[in-house]
Coordinates of C-alpha atoms in Angstrom, one line a residue:
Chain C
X1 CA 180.1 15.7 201.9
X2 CA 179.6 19.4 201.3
X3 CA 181.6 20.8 198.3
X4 CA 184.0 17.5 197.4
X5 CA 185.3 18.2 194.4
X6 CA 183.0 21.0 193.2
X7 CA 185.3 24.2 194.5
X8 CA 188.9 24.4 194.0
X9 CA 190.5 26.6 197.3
X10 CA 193.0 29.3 196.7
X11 CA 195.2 30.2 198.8
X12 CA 195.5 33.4 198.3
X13 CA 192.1 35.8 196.9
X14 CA 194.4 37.3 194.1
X15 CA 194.8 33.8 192.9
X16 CA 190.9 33.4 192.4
X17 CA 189.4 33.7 188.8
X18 CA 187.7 37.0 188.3
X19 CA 183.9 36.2 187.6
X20 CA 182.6 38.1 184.2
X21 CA 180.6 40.1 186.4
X22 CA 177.2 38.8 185.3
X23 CA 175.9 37.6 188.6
X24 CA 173.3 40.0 190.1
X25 CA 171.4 40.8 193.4
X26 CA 167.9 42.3 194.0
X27 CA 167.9 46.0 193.4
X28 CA 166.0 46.0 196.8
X29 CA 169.0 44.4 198.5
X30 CA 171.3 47.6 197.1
X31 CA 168.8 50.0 198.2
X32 CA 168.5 48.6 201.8
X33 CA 172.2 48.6 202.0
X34 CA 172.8 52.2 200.7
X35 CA 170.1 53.5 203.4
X36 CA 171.9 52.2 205.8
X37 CA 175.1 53.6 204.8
X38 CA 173.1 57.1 205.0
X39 CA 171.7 56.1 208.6
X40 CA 174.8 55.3 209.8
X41 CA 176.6 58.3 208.7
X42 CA 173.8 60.2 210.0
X43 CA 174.4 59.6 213.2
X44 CA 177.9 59.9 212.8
X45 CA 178.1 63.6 211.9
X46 CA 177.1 66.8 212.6
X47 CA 176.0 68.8 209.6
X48 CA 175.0 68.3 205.6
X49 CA 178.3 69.1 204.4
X50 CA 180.1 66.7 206.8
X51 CA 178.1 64.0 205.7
X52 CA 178.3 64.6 201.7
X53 CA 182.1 64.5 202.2
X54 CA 181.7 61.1 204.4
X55 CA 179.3 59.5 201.6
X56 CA 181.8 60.9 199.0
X57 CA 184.9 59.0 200.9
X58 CA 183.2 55.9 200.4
X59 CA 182.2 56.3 196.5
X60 CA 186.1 56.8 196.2
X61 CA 186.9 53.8 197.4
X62 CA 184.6 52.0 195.2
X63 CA 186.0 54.0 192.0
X64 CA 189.3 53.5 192.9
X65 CA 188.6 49.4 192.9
X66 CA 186.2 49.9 189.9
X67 CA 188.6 50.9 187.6
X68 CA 190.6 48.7 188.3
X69 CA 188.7 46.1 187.6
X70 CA 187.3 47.3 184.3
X71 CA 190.4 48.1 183.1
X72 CA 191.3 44.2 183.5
X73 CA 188.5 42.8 182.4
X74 CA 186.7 45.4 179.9
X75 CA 189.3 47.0 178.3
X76 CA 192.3 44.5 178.2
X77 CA 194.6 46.9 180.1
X78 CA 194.5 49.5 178.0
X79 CA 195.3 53.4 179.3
X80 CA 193.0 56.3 178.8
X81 CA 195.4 59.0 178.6
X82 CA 193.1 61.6 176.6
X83 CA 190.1 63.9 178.6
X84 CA 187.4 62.7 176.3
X85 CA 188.3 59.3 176.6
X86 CA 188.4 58.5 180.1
X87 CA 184.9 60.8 180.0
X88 CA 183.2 58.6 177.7
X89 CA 184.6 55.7 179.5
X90 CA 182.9 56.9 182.5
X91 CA 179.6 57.5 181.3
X92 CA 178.8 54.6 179.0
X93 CA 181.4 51.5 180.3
X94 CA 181.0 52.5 184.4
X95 CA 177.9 52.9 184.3
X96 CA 176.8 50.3 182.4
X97 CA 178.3 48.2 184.8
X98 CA 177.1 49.8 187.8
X99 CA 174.0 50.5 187.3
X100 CA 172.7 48.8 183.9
X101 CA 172.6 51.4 181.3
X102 CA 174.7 54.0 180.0
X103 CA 173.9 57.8 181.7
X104 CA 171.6 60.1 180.0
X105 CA 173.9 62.3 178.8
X106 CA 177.5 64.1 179.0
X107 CA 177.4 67.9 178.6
X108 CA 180.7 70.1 177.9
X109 CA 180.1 73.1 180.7
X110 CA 179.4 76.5 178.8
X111 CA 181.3 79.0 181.2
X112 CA 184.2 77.1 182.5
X113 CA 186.4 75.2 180.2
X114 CA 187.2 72.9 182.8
X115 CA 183.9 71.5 183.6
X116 CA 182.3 68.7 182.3
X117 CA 178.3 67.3 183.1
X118 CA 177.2 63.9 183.3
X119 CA 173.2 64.2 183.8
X120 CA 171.0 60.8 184.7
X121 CA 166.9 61.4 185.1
X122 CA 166.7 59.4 188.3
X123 CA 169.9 58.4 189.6
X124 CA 169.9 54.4 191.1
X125 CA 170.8 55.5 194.8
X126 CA 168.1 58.6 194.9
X127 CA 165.3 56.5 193.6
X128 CA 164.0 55.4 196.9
X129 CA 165.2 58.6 199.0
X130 CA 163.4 61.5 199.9
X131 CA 165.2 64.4 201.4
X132 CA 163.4 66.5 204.0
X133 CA 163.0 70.3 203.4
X134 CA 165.2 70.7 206.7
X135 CA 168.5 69.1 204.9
X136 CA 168.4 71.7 202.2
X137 CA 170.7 70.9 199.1
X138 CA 171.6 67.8 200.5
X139 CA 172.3 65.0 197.5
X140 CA 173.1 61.2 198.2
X141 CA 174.3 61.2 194.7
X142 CA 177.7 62.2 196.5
X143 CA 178.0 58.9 196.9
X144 CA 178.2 58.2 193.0
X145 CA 179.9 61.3 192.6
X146 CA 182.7 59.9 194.9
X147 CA 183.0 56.7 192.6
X148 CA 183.7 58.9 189.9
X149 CA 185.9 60.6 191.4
X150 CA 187.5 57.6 192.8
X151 CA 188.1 56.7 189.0
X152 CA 189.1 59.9 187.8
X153 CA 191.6 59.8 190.0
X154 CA 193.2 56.7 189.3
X155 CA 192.9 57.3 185.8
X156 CA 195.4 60.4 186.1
X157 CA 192.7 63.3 185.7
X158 CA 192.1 65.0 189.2
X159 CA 189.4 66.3 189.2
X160 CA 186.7 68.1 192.1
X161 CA 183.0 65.8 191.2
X162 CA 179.9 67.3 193.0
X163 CA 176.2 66.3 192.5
X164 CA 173.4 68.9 192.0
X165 CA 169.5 68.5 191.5
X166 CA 168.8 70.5 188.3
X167 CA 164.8 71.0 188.7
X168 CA 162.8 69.5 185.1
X169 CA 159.8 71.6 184.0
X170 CA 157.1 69.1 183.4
X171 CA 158.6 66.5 185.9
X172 CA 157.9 65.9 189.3
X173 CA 160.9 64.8 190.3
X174 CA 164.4 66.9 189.8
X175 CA 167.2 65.3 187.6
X176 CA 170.5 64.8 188.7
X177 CA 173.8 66.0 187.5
X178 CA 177.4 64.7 188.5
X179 CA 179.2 68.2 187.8
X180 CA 183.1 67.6 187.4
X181 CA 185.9 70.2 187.8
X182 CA 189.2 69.0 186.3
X183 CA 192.2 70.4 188.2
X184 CA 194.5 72.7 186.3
X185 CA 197.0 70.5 185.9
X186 CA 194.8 67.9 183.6
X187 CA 193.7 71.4 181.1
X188 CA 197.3 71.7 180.3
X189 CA 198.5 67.8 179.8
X190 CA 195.5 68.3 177.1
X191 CA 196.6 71.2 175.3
X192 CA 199.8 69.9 175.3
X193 CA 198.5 66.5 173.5
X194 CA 197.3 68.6 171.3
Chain B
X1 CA 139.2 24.7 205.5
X2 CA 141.5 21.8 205.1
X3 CA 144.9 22.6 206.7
X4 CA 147.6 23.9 204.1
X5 CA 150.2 20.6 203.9
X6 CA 153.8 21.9 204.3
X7 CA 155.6 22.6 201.2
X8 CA 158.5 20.9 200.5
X9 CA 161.7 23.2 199.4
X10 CA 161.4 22.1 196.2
X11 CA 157.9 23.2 195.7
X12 CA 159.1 26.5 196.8
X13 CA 162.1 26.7 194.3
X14 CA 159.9 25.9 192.2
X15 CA 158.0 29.1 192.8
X16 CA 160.7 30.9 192.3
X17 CA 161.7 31.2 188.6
X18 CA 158.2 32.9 188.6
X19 CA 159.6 36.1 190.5
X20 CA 162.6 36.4 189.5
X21 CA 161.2 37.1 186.1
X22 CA 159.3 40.6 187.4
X23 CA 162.0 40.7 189.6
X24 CA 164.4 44.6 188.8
X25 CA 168.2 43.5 189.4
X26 CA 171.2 45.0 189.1
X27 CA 174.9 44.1 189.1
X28 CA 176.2 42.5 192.0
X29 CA 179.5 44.2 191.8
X30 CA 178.7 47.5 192.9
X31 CA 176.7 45.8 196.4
X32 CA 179.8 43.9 196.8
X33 CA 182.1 47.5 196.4
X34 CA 179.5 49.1 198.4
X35 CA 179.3 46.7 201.5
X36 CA 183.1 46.6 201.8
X37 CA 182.6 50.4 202.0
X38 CA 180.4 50.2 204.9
X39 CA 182.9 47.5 206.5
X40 CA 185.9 50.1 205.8
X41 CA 183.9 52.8 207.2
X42 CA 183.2 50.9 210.7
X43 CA 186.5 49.6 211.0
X44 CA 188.1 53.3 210.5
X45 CA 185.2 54.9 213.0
X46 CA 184.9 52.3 215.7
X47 CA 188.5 50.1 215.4
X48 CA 187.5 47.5 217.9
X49 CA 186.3 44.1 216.3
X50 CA 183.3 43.5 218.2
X51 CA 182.2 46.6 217.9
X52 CA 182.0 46.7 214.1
X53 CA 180.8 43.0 214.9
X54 CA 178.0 44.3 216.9
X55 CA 177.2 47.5 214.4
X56 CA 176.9 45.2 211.7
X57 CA 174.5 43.1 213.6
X58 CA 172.5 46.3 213.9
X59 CA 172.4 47.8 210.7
X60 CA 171.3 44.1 209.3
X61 CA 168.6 44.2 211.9
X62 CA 167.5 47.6 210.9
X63 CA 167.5 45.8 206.7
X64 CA 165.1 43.0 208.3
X65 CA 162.8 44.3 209.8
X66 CA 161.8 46.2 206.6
X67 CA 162.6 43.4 204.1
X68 CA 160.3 41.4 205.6
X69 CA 158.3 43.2 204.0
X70 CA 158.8 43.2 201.1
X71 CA 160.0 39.5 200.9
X72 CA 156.2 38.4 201.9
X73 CA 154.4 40.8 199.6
X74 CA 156.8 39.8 196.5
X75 CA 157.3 35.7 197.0
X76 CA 153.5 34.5 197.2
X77 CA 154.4 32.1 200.0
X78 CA 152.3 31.0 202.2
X79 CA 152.8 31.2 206.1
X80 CA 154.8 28.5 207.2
X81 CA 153.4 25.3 209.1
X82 CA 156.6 25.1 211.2
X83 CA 160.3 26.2 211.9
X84 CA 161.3 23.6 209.5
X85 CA 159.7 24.7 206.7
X86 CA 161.0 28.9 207.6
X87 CA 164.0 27.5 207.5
X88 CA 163.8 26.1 203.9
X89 CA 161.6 29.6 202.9
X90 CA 164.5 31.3 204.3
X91 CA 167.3 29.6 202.4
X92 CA 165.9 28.7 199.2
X93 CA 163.4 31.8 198.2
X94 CA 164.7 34.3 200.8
X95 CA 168.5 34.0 199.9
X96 CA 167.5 33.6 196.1
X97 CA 165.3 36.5 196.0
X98 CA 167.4 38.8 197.5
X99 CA 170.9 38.7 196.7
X100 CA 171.1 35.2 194.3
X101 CA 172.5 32.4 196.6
X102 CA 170.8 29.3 197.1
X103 CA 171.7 28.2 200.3
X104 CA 171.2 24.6 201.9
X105 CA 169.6 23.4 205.2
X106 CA 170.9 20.7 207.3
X107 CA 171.8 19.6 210.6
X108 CA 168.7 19.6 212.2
X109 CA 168.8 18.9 216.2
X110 CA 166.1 16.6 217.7
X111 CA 163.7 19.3 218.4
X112 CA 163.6 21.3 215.3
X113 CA 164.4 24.1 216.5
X114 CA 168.1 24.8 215.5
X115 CA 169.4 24.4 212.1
X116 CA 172.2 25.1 209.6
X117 CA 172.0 27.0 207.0
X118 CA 175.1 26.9 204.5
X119 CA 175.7 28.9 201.8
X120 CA 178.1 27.9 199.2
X121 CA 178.9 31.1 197.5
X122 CA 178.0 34.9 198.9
X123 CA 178.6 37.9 196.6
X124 CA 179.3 39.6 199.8
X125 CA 182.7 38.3 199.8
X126 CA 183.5 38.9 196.0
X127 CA 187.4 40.3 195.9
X128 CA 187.5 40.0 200.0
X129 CA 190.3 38.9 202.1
X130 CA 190.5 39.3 206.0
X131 CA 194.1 40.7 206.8
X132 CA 195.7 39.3 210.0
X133 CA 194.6 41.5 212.0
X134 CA 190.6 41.9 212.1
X135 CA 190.8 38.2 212.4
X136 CA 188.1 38.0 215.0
X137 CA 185.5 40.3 212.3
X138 CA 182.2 38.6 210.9
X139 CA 182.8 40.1 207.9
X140 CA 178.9 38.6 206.6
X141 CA 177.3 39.7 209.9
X142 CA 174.6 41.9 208.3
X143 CA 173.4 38.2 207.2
X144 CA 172.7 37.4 210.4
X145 CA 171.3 40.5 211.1
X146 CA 168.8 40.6 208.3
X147 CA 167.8 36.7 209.2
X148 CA 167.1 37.7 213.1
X149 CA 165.6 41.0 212.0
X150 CA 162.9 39.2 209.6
X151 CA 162.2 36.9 212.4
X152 CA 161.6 39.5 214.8
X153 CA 158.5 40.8 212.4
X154 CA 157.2 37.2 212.0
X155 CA 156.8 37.0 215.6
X156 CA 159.4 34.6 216.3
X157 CA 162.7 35.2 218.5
X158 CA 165.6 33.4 217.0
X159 CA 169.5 33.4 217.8
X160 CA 171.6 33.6 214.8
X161 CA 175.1 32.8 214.9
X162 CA 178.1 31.9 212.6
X163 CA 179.7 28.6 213.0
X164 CA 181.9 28.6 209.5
X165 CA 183.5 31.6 207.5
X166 CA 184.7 31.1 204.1
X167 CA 187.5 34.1 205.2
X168 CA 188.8 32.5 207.6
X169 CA 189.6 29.9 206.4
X170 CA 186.5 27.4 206.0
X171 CA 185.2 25.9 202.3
X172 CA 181.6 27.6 203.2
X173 CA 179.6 29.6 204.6
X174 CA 177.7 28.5 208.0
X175 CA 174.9 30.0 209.6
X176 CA 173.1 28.6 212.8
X177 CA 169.3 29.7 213.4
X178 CA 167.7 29.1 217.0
X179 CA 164.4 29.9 217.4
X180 CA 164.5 30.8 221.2
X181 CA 160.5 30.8 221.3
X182 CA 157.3 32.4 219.2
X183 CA 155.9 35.3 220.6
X184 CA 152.5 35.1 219.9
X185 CA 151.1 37.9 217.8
X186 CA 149.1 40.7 220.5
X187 CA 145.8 42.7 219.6
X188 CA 146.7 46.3 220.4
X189 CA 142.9 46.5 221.1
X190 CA 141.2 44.9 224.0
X191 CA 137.8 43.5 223.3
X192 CA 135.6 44.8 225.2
X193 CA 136.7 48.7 224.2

């Protein structure tokens, strides 16, 4: 028989062990996925903007569950409570986990105080998508701005996340940055930390 | 040229630990968060069951057809002698290649043309759990989507259909492939042109 002995049902999936996270699919198998995500929404909506939004929804759902899970299992429940730490915990621990390596880099923004710049050459979910000329500033990296969103969120920093093309000299293809606007609210808690 | 002997599946697992090497991965946990996006997003547009039953279907179609492909350019196999052996190609280098299962094949019916694949664990289903309601979803049917849709390309018309769902209560996961018949490949030339 199938199984005897091997796997142990729960009841219940809270009651399950979580797994270290080490198991792994085929990049391919993520790409084909996340196109069809895009195709789907395509047809779904009638402009850019609508669409962005709609990719952004569902990278908010999976920050919200993401950093929930790290927290459990990476961090051992312990609370970010300060702007540069729940930053850095974004761009090295997230995305490690996500998508293998830490980002490129994490900027301070010059002319705003309240903007911060997390930059990656080739972002994981634009590798194997062009954008036609008709769709203009269009960006699937909404979709990973929407997961960090979704964890900024959670965290207790709310904060606006877009995602821009920032054209390279020398490099064919643009990079990406993950711009984020914290909301007033988060600028203040700060100072008051001290 | 001597006929090519079928392969036995273990001949073709064999073959595998050879791609995986070259092979780019990446952490199953953000396919998992991602898929049950898709799944929230269908069940918030369309709300009827089937419906998000049938998109599903689709969209794994839509994954087949194109990761056909890719699985015949990157596994080195060779074409198949008969539905047996597609069946164990599919389940143990397929599966494998693409998102890390090994699955089984069993209950073969008399003609060999109907089979069972069963797969033991899914990353799919990773932190899943079907709420009363959506009872009556396949929450895995891009599987059988993708498994139809790679047929298609391969010339061969096959019926796939779930008879066991971990989430709903079963140990495993079941998956029954029909081949309904081989279309034989067509010229788009005539000869004499």
């Amino acid at each position: 028989m199938i199984g005897v002995g091997k796997v142990k049902q729960y009841g219940n999936v809270l009651d399950k062990p979580l797994n270290k996270g080490k198991t792994e699919v085929s990049l391919s198998a993520f790409a084909f996925l996340f196109s069809e995500l895009v195709q789907y929404n395509q047809t779904q909506v009638d402009n850019i903007g609508e669409l962005e939004r709609r990719l952004e929804d569902a990278g908010y759902a999976v920050g919200a569950r993401v950093l929930e899970l790290l927290c459990h299992r990476d961090k051992g429940n312990r609370r970010e409570t300060r702007l540069l730490g729940i930053l850095s915990f974004v761009h090295s621990t997230v995305w490690k986990v996500l998508f293998g390596k830490v980002a490129d880099s994490l900027e301070k923004g010059t002319e705003h105080e309240d903007e911060y710049m997390i930059s990656e050459k080739e972002l994981l979910v634009n590798k194997f998508i062009s954008i036609p000329k008709d769709m203009g500033t269009f960006n699937c990296g909404a979709f990973v701005a929407g997961i960090v969103r979704g964890v900024l969120d959670g965290a207790g920093f709310p904060a606006v996340v877009t995602a821009h093309f920032v054209p390279m000299e020398g490099q064919q293809r643009p990079r990406t940055t993950i711009l984020i606007k914290f909301a007033e609210e988060v600028l203040l808690r700060e100072a008051r930390l001290g | 040229m001597a006929p090519v002997a079928p392969r036995s599946g273990d001949a073709i697992f064999a073959n595998i630990e050879h791609v995986n090497c070259s092979w780019t991965v990446q952490n199953a946990e953000l396919f998992t968060l991602t898929y049950g996006a898709i799944v929230r997003q269908l069940l918030t547009d369309l709300e009827e069951v089937d419906e998000v039953n049938k998109q599903l279907d689709q969209m794994g179609y839509n994954i087949g057809i194109r990761l056909i492909d890719e699985f015949l350019a990157k596994s080195n196999v060779s074409s198949c002698v008969d539905f047996r052996e597609t069946a164990e190609v599919i389940a143990k280098v397929g599966l494998k290649m693409f998102i890390g299962v090994t699955a089984s094949v069993t209950n073969w019916n008399a003609e060999g043309t109907c089979c069972s694949i069963v797969l033991e664990d899914n990353p799919l289903v990773d932190f899943v759990e079907l709420p009363d309601t959506y009872q009556g979803l396949h929450y895995c049917n891009i599987l059988s989507g993708v498994i139809r849709g790679a047929l298609d390309m391969v010339s061969m018309k096959a019926e796939v259909t779930w008879l066991r769902d971990a989430l709903r209560g079963d140990d495993v996961f079941e998956l029954q492939v029909k081949l309904l018949k081989q279309v034989p490949e067509e010229y788009p030339y005539k000869d004499d042109e």
